[in-house]
Every structure is written in structure tokens, then in C-alpha cells.
CSV table of C-alpha atoms and ligand atoms in Angstrom, one decimal:
chain,number,residue,atom,x,y,z
A,1,MET,CA,0.0,0.0,0.0
A,2,LYS,CA,1.4,3.4,-0.9
A,3,SER,CA,-1.5,5.8,-0.3
A,4,VAL,CA,-5.0,6.0,1.3
A,5,THR,CA,-6.6,5.3,-2.1
A,6,ASP,CA,-4.7,2.0,-2.6
A,7,CYS,CA,-7.1,-0.9,-2.2
A,8,TYR,CA,-7.7,-4.3,-0.7
A,9,THR,CA,-9.8,-6.6,-2.9
A,10,LEU,CA,-12.8,-8.2,-1.4
A,11,GLN,CA,-13.7,-11.8,-2.2
A,12,ASN,CA,-16.3,-10.7,-4.8
A,13,GLY,CA,-13.6,-8.6,-6.6
A,14,VAL,CA,-14.8,-5.2,-5.2
A,15,GLN,CA,-11.9,-2.8,-4.5
A,16,ILE,CA,-11.9,-1.1,-1.0
A,17,PRO,CA,-9.6,1.8,-0.1
A,18,CYS,CA,-7.1,0.7,2.6
A,19,ILE,CA,-8.0,3.4,5.1
A,20,GLY,CA,-11.5,4.3,6.0
A,21,PHE,CA,-12.5,7.5,7.7
A,22,GLY,CA,-14.5,6.9,10.9
A,23,THR,CA,-17.5,9.0,11.9
A,24,TRP,CA,-18.8,7.6,15.2
A,25,GLN,CA,-19.3,10.6,17.7
A,26,ALA,CA,-18.9,13.1,14.8
A,27,GLU,CA,-22.1,14.9,15.6
A,28,ASN,CA,-24.7,15.2,12.9
A,29,GLY,CA,-24.8,18.7,11.4
A,30,GLU,CA,-21.8,20.9,10.7
A,31,ILE,CA,-19.3,18.8,12.6
A,32,ALA,CA,-19.9,15.6,10.7
A,33,TYR,CA,-20.3,17.4,7.5
A,34,HIS,CA,-17.0,19.3,7.8
A,35,ALA,CA,-15.2,16.3,9.0
A,36,VAL,CA,-16.2,14.3,5.9
A,37,ARG,CA,-15.5,17.2,3.6
A,38,ASP,CA,-12.0,17.6,5.3
A,39,ALA,CA,-11.4,13.9,4.9
A,40,LEU,CA,-12.3,13.9,1.2
A,41,ASN,CA,-10.1,17.0,0.7
A,42,ALA,CA,-7.2,15.2,2.5
A,43,GLY,CA,-7.5,12.3,0.1
A,44,TYR,CA,-9.7,9.7,1.9
A,45,ARG,CA,-12.0,7.9,-0.5
A,46,HIS,CA,-13.6,5.5,2.1
A,47,ILE,CA,-16.1,6.7,4.7
A,48,ASP,CA,-17.6,4.6,7.5
A,49,THR,CA,-20.9,5.6,9.1
A,50,ALA,CA,-23.9,3.7,10.7
A,51,ALA,CA,-27.5,4.3,11.3
A,52,ALA,CA,-26.7,4.2,15.0
A,53,TYR,CA,-24.3,7.2,14.7
A,54,GLY,CA,-27.3,9.5,13.8
A,55,ASN,CA,-25.2,11.3,11.2
A,56,GLU,CA,-26.0,9.6,7.9
A,57,ALA,CA,-27.7,12.8,6.7
A,58,SER,CA,-24.6,15.0,7.1
A,59,VAL,CA,-22.2,12.3,5.8
A,60,GLY,CA,-24.4,11.9,2.7
A,61,ARG,CA,-24.6,15.6,2.1
A,62,ALA,CA,-20.8,16.0,2.4
A,63,ILE,CA,-20.4,13.3,-0.2
A,64,ARG,CA,-23.0,14.7,-2.5
A,65,GLU,CA,-21.6,18.3,-2.3
A,66,SER,CA,-17.9,17.2,-2.5
A,67,GLY,CA,-17.9,17.3,-6.3
A,68,ILE,CA,-16.2,13.9,-6.3
A,69,PRO,CA,-17.9,11.4,-8.5
A,70,ARG,CA,-19.9,9.0,-6.4
A,71,GLU,CA,-18.2,5.9,-7.8
A,72,GLU,CA,-14.8,7.2,-6.6
A,73,ILE,CA,-16.0,7.1,-2.9
A,74,PHE,CA,-16.4,3.9,-1.0
A,75,LEU,CA,-19.2,4.3,1.6
A,76,THR,CA,-20.2,1.9,4.4
A,77,SER,CA,-23.2,2.0,6.7
A,78,LYS,CA,-24.5,-0.4,9.3
A,79,LEU,CA,-27.9,-1.9,10.3
A,80,ASN,CA,-29.0,-0.6,13.7
A,81,ASN,CA,-29.5,-3.1,16.5
A,82,PRO,CA,-33.3,-2.9,16.9
A,83,ASP,CA,-33.8,-3.6,13.1
A,84,HIS,CA,-32.8,-7.2,12.7
A,85,GLY,CA,-35.0,-9.6,10.8
A,86,TYR,CA,-36.0,-9.6,7.1
A,87,GLU,CA,-38.8,-7.0,7.1
A,88,LYS,CA,-37.1,-4.5,9.5
A,89,THR,CA,-33.9,-4.8,7.6
A,90,MET,CA,-35.5,-3.8,4.4
A,91,LYS,CA,-37.2,-0.8,6.0
A,92,ALA,CA,-34.0,0.2,7.8
A,93,PHE,CA,-32.0,0.1,4.5
A,94,GLU,CA,-34.5,2.3,2.8
A,95,LYS,CA,-34.3,4.8,5.7
A,96,THR,CA,-30.5,4.8,5.6
A,97,MET,CA,-30.6,5.5,1.8
A,98,ASN,CA,-33.1,8.3,2.4
A,99,GLU,CA,-30.9,9.8,5.1
A,100,LEU,CA,-27.8,9.6,2.9
A,101,GLY,CA,-29.6,10.9,-0.2
A,102,LEU,CA,-27.7,8.4,-2.3
A,103,ASP,CA,-28.9,5.5,-4.5
A,104,TYR,CA,-26.5,2.7,-3.5
A,105,LEU,CA,-24.1,1.7,-0.7
A,106,ASP,CA,-20.7,0.2,-1.2
A,107,LEU,CA,-20.8,-1.9,2.0
A,108,TYR,CA,-23.6,-2.7,4.4
A,109,LEU,CA,-22.8,-4.4,7.7
A,110,ILE,CA,-24.8,-6.0,10.5
A,111,HIS,CA,-23.6,-3.8,13.3
A,112,TRP,CA,-23.8,-6.3,16.2
A,113,PRO,CA,-24.6,-10.0,16.1
A,114,ASN,CA,-26.6,-10.3,19.3
A,115,PRO,CA,-28.4,-7.1,20.3
A,116,ILE,CA,-30.4,-7.0,23.5
A,117,PHE,CA,-33.6,-6.9,21.5
A,118,PHE,CA,-33.0,-10.3,20.0
A,119,ARG,CA,-31.1,-12.1,22.7
A,120,GLU,CA,-33.6,-15.0,22.7
A,121,ASN,CA,-33.6,-15.5,18.9
A,122,TRP,CA,-30.5,-13.8,17.5
A,123,GLN,CA,-29.8,-16.7,15.2
A,124,GLU,CA,-33.2,-16.4,13.4
A,125,ALA,CA,-33.1,-12.6,13.4
A,126,ASN,CA,-29.6,-12.6,11.8
A,127,ALA,CA,-30.7,-15.2,9.2
A,128,GLY,CA,-33.6,-13.0,8.2
A,129,THR,CA,-31.4,-9.9,8.0
A,130,TRP,CA,-28.9,-11.7,5.9
A,131,LYS,CA,-31.6,-12.8,3.4
A,132,ALA,CA,-32.5,-9.2,3.0
A,133,PHE,CA,-28.8,-8.2,2.6
A,134,GLU,CA,-28.4,-10.9,-0.1
A,135,GLU,CA,-31.5,-9.6,-1.9
A,136,LEU,CA,-30.3,-6.0,-1.8
A,137,TYR,CA,-26.8,-7.1,-3.0
A,138,ARG,CA,-28.2,-9.1,-5.9
A,139,ALA,CA,-30.4,-6.1,-6.8
A,140,GLY,CA,-27.2,-3.9,-7.1
A,141,LYS,CA,-28.2,-1.6,-4.2
A,142,ILE,CA,-25.2,-2.7,-2.1
A,143,ARG,CA,-21.8,-3.6,-3.7
A,144,ALA,CA,-20.6,-5.7,-0.8
A,145,ILE,CA,-22.1,-7.2,2.4
A,146,GLY,CA,-20.6,-8.0,5.8
A,147,ILE,CA,-20.7,-8.1,9.5
A,148,SER,CA,-19.3,-6.3,12.5
A,149,ASN,CA,-18.5,-7.5,16.0
A,150,PHE,CA,-19.1,-11.1,15.0
A,151,ARG,CA,-17.2,-13.8,16.7
A,152,ARG,CA,-16.6,-17.3,15.4
A,153,HIS,CA,-19.9,-18.8,16.7
A,154,HIS,CA,-22.0,-16.0,15.3
A,155,ILE,CA,-20.4,-16.4,11.9
A,156,GLU,CA,-20.7,-20.2,11.9
A,157,GLU,CA,-24.4,-19.8,12.7
A,158,LEU,CA,-24.9,-17.2,9.9
A,159,LEU,CA,-23.2,-19.5,7.4
A,160,LYS,CA,-25.7,-22.3,8.0
A,161,THR,CA,-28.3,-20.4,6.0
A,162,ALA,CA,-26.3,-17.8,4.0
A,163,GLU,CA,-26.0,-18.2,0.2
A,164,ILE,CA,-23.4,-15.5,0.0
A,165,ALA,CA,-20.6,-15.4,2.6
A,166,PRO,CA,-19.8,-12.1,4.5
A,167,MET,CA,-17.0,-10.3,2.8
A,168,VAL,CA,-15.9,-8.1,5.7
A,169,ASN,CA,-15.9,-8.4,9.5
A,170,GLN,CA,-15.4,-5.0,11.2
A,171,ILE,CA,-14.1,-5.5,14.8
A,172,ARG,CA,-12.1,-3.6,17.4
A,173,LEU,CA,-8.4,-4.1,16.6
A,174,CYS,CA,-5.8,-1.9,18.2
A,175,PRO,CA,-2.5,-2.2,20.1
A,176,GLY,CA,-3.0,-4.7,22.9
A,177,ASP,CA,-6.4,-5.9,21.6
A,178,THR,CA,-5.6,-8.2,18.7
A,179,GLN,CA,-8.6,-10.6,18.9
A,180,ASP,CA,-6.3,-13.5,17.6
A,181,GLU,CA,-9.0,-16.2,17.4
A,182,VAL,CA,-11.6,-14.3,15.4
A,183,VAL,CA,-8.8,-12.8,13.2
A,184,ARG,CA,-7.5,-16.3,12.4
A,185,TYR,CA,-11.0,-17.6,11.6
A,186,CYS,CA,-11.9,-14.6,9.4
A,187,ARG,CA,-8.7,-15.1,7.4
A,188,GLU,CA,-9.5,-18.7,6.8
A,189,GLN,CA,-12.8,-17.6,5.5
A,190,ASN,CA,-11.2,-15.0,3.2
A,191,MET,CA,-13.0,-12.2,5.0
A,192,LEU,CA,-11.3,-8.8,5.2
A,193,LEU,CA,-10.8,-7.4,8.7
A,194,GLU,CA,-11.6,-3.8,9.3
A,195,ALA,CA,-10.0,-2.3,12.4
A,196,TYR,CA,-12.3,0.0,14.4
A,197,SER,CA,-11.2,2.2,17.3
A,198,PRO,CA,-7.6,2.0,16.0
A,199,PHE,CA,-6.6,4.5,18.7
A,200,GLY,CA,-8.7,2.8,21.4
A,201,VAL,CA,-11.1,5.8,21.2
A,202,GLY,CA,-8.2,8.1,22.0
A,203,LYS,CA,-6.8,6.2,25.0
A,204,ILE,CA,-3.7,5.1,23.2
A,205,PHE,CA,-2.2,8.6,23.3
A,206,GLU,CA,-1.5,8.1,27.0
A,207,VAL,CA,0.4,4.8,26.7
A,208,PRO,CA,4.1,5.4,27.5
A,209,GLU,CA,5.3,2.5,25.3
A,210,MET,CA,3.5,4.0,22.3
A,211,LYS,CA,4.9,7.5,23.0
A,212,ALA,CA,8.4,5.9,23.0
A,213,MET,CA,7.7,4.0,19.8
A,214,ALA,CA,6.5,7.3,18.1
A,215,GLU,CA,9.7,9.0,19.2
A,216,LYS,CA,11.9,6.1,17.9
A,217,TYR,CA,10.3,6.4,14.4
A,218,GLY,CA,9.9,10.2,14.4
A,219,LYS,CA,6.1,9.7,13.8
A,220,SER,CA,3.0,10.4,15.9
A,221,VAL,CA,1.4,7.8,18.1
A,222,ALA,CA,-1.6,7.8,15.7
A,223,GLN,CA,0.6,7.1,12.7
A,224,ILE,CA,2.3,4.2,14.5
A,225,CYS,CA,-1.1,2.7,15.3
A,226,LEU,CA,-2.3,3.0,11.7
A,227,ARG,CA,0.9,1.6,10.3
A,228,TRP,CA,0.7,-1.4,12.8
A,229,SER,CA,-2.8,-2.0,11.6
A,230,LEU,CA,-1.9,-2.0,7.9
A,231,GLN,CA,1.2,-4.2,8.4
A,232,ASN,CA,-1.1,-6.7,10.0
A,233,GLY,CA,-3.3,-6.7,6.9
A,234,PHE,CA,-6.2,-4.9,8.6
A,235,LEU,CA,-8.1,-2.0,7.2
A,236,PRO,CA,-8.0,0.8,9.9
A,237,LEU,CA,-10.9,3.2,10.4
A,238,PRO,CA,-9.4,6.3,12.1
A,239,LYS,CA,-11.9,9.0,13.3
A,240,SER,CA,-11.1,12.6,13.9
A,241,VAL,CA,-13.0,15.9,13.5
A,242,THR,CA,-9.8,17.9,13.7
A,243,PRO,CA,-8.4,19.0,10.2
A,244,GLU,CA,-4.7,18.6,11.1
A,245,ARG,CA,-5.2,15.2,12.6
A,246,ILE,CA,-7.4,14.1,9.7
A,247,GLU,CA,-4.5,15.0,7.3
A,248,SER,CA,-1.6,13.7,9.4
A,249,ASN,CA,-3.4,10.3,9.8
A,250,THR,CA,-2.9,9.8,6.1
A,251,ARG,CA,0.9,10.1,6.3
A,252,ILE,CA,1.7,6.6,7.1
A,253,PHE,CA,3.2,5.3,3.8
A,254,ASP,CA,6.8,6.5,4.2
A,255,PHE,CA,8.0,4.2,7.0
A,256,THR,CA,7.9,0.5,8.1
A,257,LEU,CA,7.7,-0.9,11.6
A,258,SER,CA,10.2,-3.6,12.3
A,259,GLU,CA,8.9,-7.2,13.0
A,260,GLU,CA,10.2,-6.8,16.5
A,261,ASP,CA,8.3,-3.6,17.1
A,262,MET,CA,5.1,-5.0,15.5
A,263,GLY,CA,5.4,-7.7,18.2
A,264,VAL,CA,6.0,-5.2,21.0
A,265,ILE,CA,2.9,-3.2,20.0
A,266,SER,CA,0.7,-6.3,19.7
A,267,GLY,CA,1.9,-7.4,23.1
A,268,LEU,CA,0.8,-4.3,25.0
A,269,THR,CA,-2.1,-6.5,26.1
A,270,GLY,CA,-5.1,-4.5,27.4
A,271,CYS,CA,-3.3,-1.2,27.3
A,272,VAL,CA,-6.5,0.5,26.0
A,273,GLY,CA,-8.9,-2.2,27.2
A,274,PHE,CA,-10.7,-4.9,25.2
A,275,ALA,CA,-13.7,-5.1,22.9
A,276,HIS,CA,-17.1,-5.6,24.4
A,277,ASP,CA,-18.3,-9.2,24.5
A,278,PRO,CA,-21.0,-9.0,21.8
A,279,ASP,CA,-23.2,-11.6,23.7
A,280,GLN,CA,-23.3,-9.3,26.8
A,281,ILE,CA,-23.9,-5.8,25.3
A,282,SER,CA,-26.9,-3.9,26.8
A,283,PHE,CA,-27.9,-2.2,23.5
B,1,NAP,N1,-18.5,-1.4,14.2
B,1,NAP,C1,-18.5,-0.9,15.4
B,1,NAP,O1,-19.1,-1.4,16.4
B,1,NAP,C2,-17.6,0.3,15.7
B,1,NAP,C3,-17.4,0.7,17.0
B,1,NAP,C4,-16.5,1.8,17.2
B,1,NAP,C5,-16.0,2.5,16.1
B,1,NAP,N2,-16.3,2.1,14.8
B,1,NAP,C6,-15.8,2.8,13.7
B,1,NAP,O2,-14.4,3.1,13.8
B,1,NAP,C7,-14.1,4.5,13.8
B,1,NAP,C8,-12.9,4.8,14.7
B,1,NAP,O3,-13.1,4.4,16.0
B,1,NAP,P1,-13.5,5.4,17.2
B,1,NAP,O4,-14.2,6.5,16.7
B,1,NAP,O5,-14.0,4.5,18.3
B,1,NAP,O6,-12.1,5.9,17.8
B,1,NAP,P2,-10.6,6.1,17.3
B,1,NAP,O7,-10.5,6.3,15.9
B,1,NAP,O8,-9.8,4.9,17.9
B,1,NAP,O9,-10.2,7.4,18.2
B,1,NAP,C9,-10.8,8.6,17.9
B,1,NAP,C10,-10.2,9.6,18.9
B,1,NAP,O10,-8.9,9.9,18.6
B,1,NAP,C11,-8.7,11.3,18.4
B,1,NAP,N3,-7.6,11.4,17.4
B,1,NAP,C12,-7.7,11.0,16.1
B,1,NAP,N4,-6.6,11.3,15.4
B,1,NAP,C13,-5.7,11.8,16.3
B,1,NAP,C14,-4.4,12.3,16.3
B,1,NAP,N5,-3.7,12.2,15.1
B,1,NAP,N6,-3.8,12.8,17.4
B,1,NAP,C15,-4.5,12.8,18.6
B,1,NAP,N7,-5.8,12.4,18.7
B,1,NAP,C16,-6.4,11.9,17.6
B,1,NAP,C17,-10.0,11.8,18.0
B,1,NAP,O11,-10.1,13.2,18.4
B,1,NAP,P3,-10.9,14.3,17.5
B,1,NAP,O12,-12.0,13.7,16.7
B,1,NAP,O13,-11.3,15.3,18.6
B,1,NAP,O14,-9.8,14.9,16.6
B,1,NAP,C18,-10.9,11.0,18.8
B,1,NAP,O15,-11.0,11.5,20.2
B,1,NAP,C19,-15.5,5.0,14.3
B,1,NAP,O16,-15.6,6.4,14.1
B,1,NAP,C20,-16.5,4.2,13.5
B,1,NAP,O17,-16.5,4.7,12.2
B,1,NAP,C21,-17.1,1.0,14.6
């Protein structure tokens, strides 16, 4: 990879730019709008949003008003937790597209495998959702379909009824939280791993070992995190609403972390906490 627009190839041949711009907690309205406009100006061509973030309207407006042809931007959204099951998924997708003001999505993900609303019947709810995803995919309304926060048992369950396998699993991957078991399984399944919270939602900036690593390479802690992610073959999703950070987070293609330092960073176990257990979430 040499720039933010270089791509991974999904199992269906679709190209996906290797860095995605995160928008969770980028408030709907001027903040999310300007963050996405700034990201597009800085060169990002991959934007990650979700119905649950409440900012699809601003993200869509920023894309529409950017002047960049729609097909040059890769856009992801996610199905909200209360909307699992075939009928609800179909309605939720329509709402997402109305909010965005666009006519297709590049990637649609099931945000969580086991929301509180479906704890008793998550298997059936996910199967219905996936049927809807497959239909929307076949109709050309979504270019790729995937999952988020799924662990091995959730994926195995989904595959029992799926006709099309998920192409992406978006999970929390950051220094000290490497989720080795699910990563290994997704790789066996030829599923691309997207790395969310690549900075541990900002907590990584306080970790002394990471500050030392940044000094050693003459880079920022953020740049070290993103480089670590890419060298692991993940697709990182950095979020920022600050123009200088948005731009500096793209400057990660002019250095390489040594094998030894990759190991040191991976081994900072728990330095910014761990991913939620998706079977225990309260939302
Ligand atoms: N699928 C899921 O369940 C899920 C869950 C969480 C996140 N995600 C996705 O992943 C994206 C990223 O994860 P995240 O939002 O949790 O957090 P993150 O990207 O790990 O961290 C974001 C924080 O880091 C700060 N930051 C960014 N660049 C910086 C820099 N160069 N120097 C110093 N601080 C910097 C940001 O501040 P400012 O914004 O104030 O600049 C913000 O406080 C999300 O936005 C979302 O798209 C998905």
C-alpha cells in the first residue's frame, strides 16, 4: 500500500480503499459534514458511518456536495440493533438511503450479532437480516455485504443459512487488543478485517510505550497505530473531527515498523482495554 486510495480486494472482486474515515461521535450537522469534507479533501475515499451514529444525513450531504464522482468514494453504513430480521432490515436500509440521499451503498454491515432486543432468537433474526442483505446485494443496491463485532460462533451460525458469505468483519483491533482467534478464523474464510477504534477511542495517546515508539520512528502515536494496523493486513478506520489530525493520519506510507516492534505493539495487552463481549452488550 502506498496511499490512502490503494485498495484491498474483497472476495467478490470489489476494491476497497485501505484506510476508512471513521465518523462515530462526529455529531450530525456541521461537525460531521465538515469532518467528511475535510477527509475527502485530505484524500480519503472511504467513509464509515452507521444508522446508530445518527449522522448519515450529514455524511451523505458531504459526499454529494464534494464534487467527487460517487463511484470514486467507498461508503459503508450499518444496520441498527433494533432492526434485525428480514422486514425490519428492508425498511432500515430504505431509511439509511433516504438519510444519505444516495442511491447505492458500497458496503452494508450487521452492526452487532446479538443485540439485547433479539437475545432469545438472534440466530433467526440474523438469518432474516442476511436474506435481506443478499437480496439488496443481488439487486445492485449494495456492492458488498458484511458483519461487525461477530465472533466465530456468530459467523458459523450465519453460514448455516447464508447463500453469500460475508466479505468483511469490522471489529475492534488496536494495540494490545488483537482478537487473535476471530482474526485467524476470518482469514481462513477470506474475510477482510476492518479495524475499528484503531486509537482505542483516544486512550492510546496516553500509553508510554507508544509514545516511546513514536519518538523512535519520528512519527505520531496515531501514525504508529495505523501503520501497525496496515502491516497486520487490517483496514484501519481512524476517526477525527480535527483537520490537522485528519490530514496527518494519512501520512503513514513512508515508513515501516520492524517485525520486533510489531510484536511489541501487539503485546501491549489490554493497554487500552478490550472489545465488548457481543453476547453481553446492553444495547
Ligand atoms: N462497528 C462498530 O461497532 C464500531 C465501534 C466503534 C467504532 N467504529 C468505527 O471506527 C471508527 C474509529 O473508531 P473510534 O471513533 O471508536 O475511535 P478512534 O479512531 O480509535 O479514536 C478517535 C479519537 O482519537 C482522536 N484522534 C484522532 N486522530 C488523532 C491524532 N492524530 N492525534 C490525537 N488524537 C487523535 C480523536 O479526536 P478528534 O476527533 O477530537 O480529533 C478521537 O477522540 C469510528 O468512528 C467508527 O466509524 C465502529
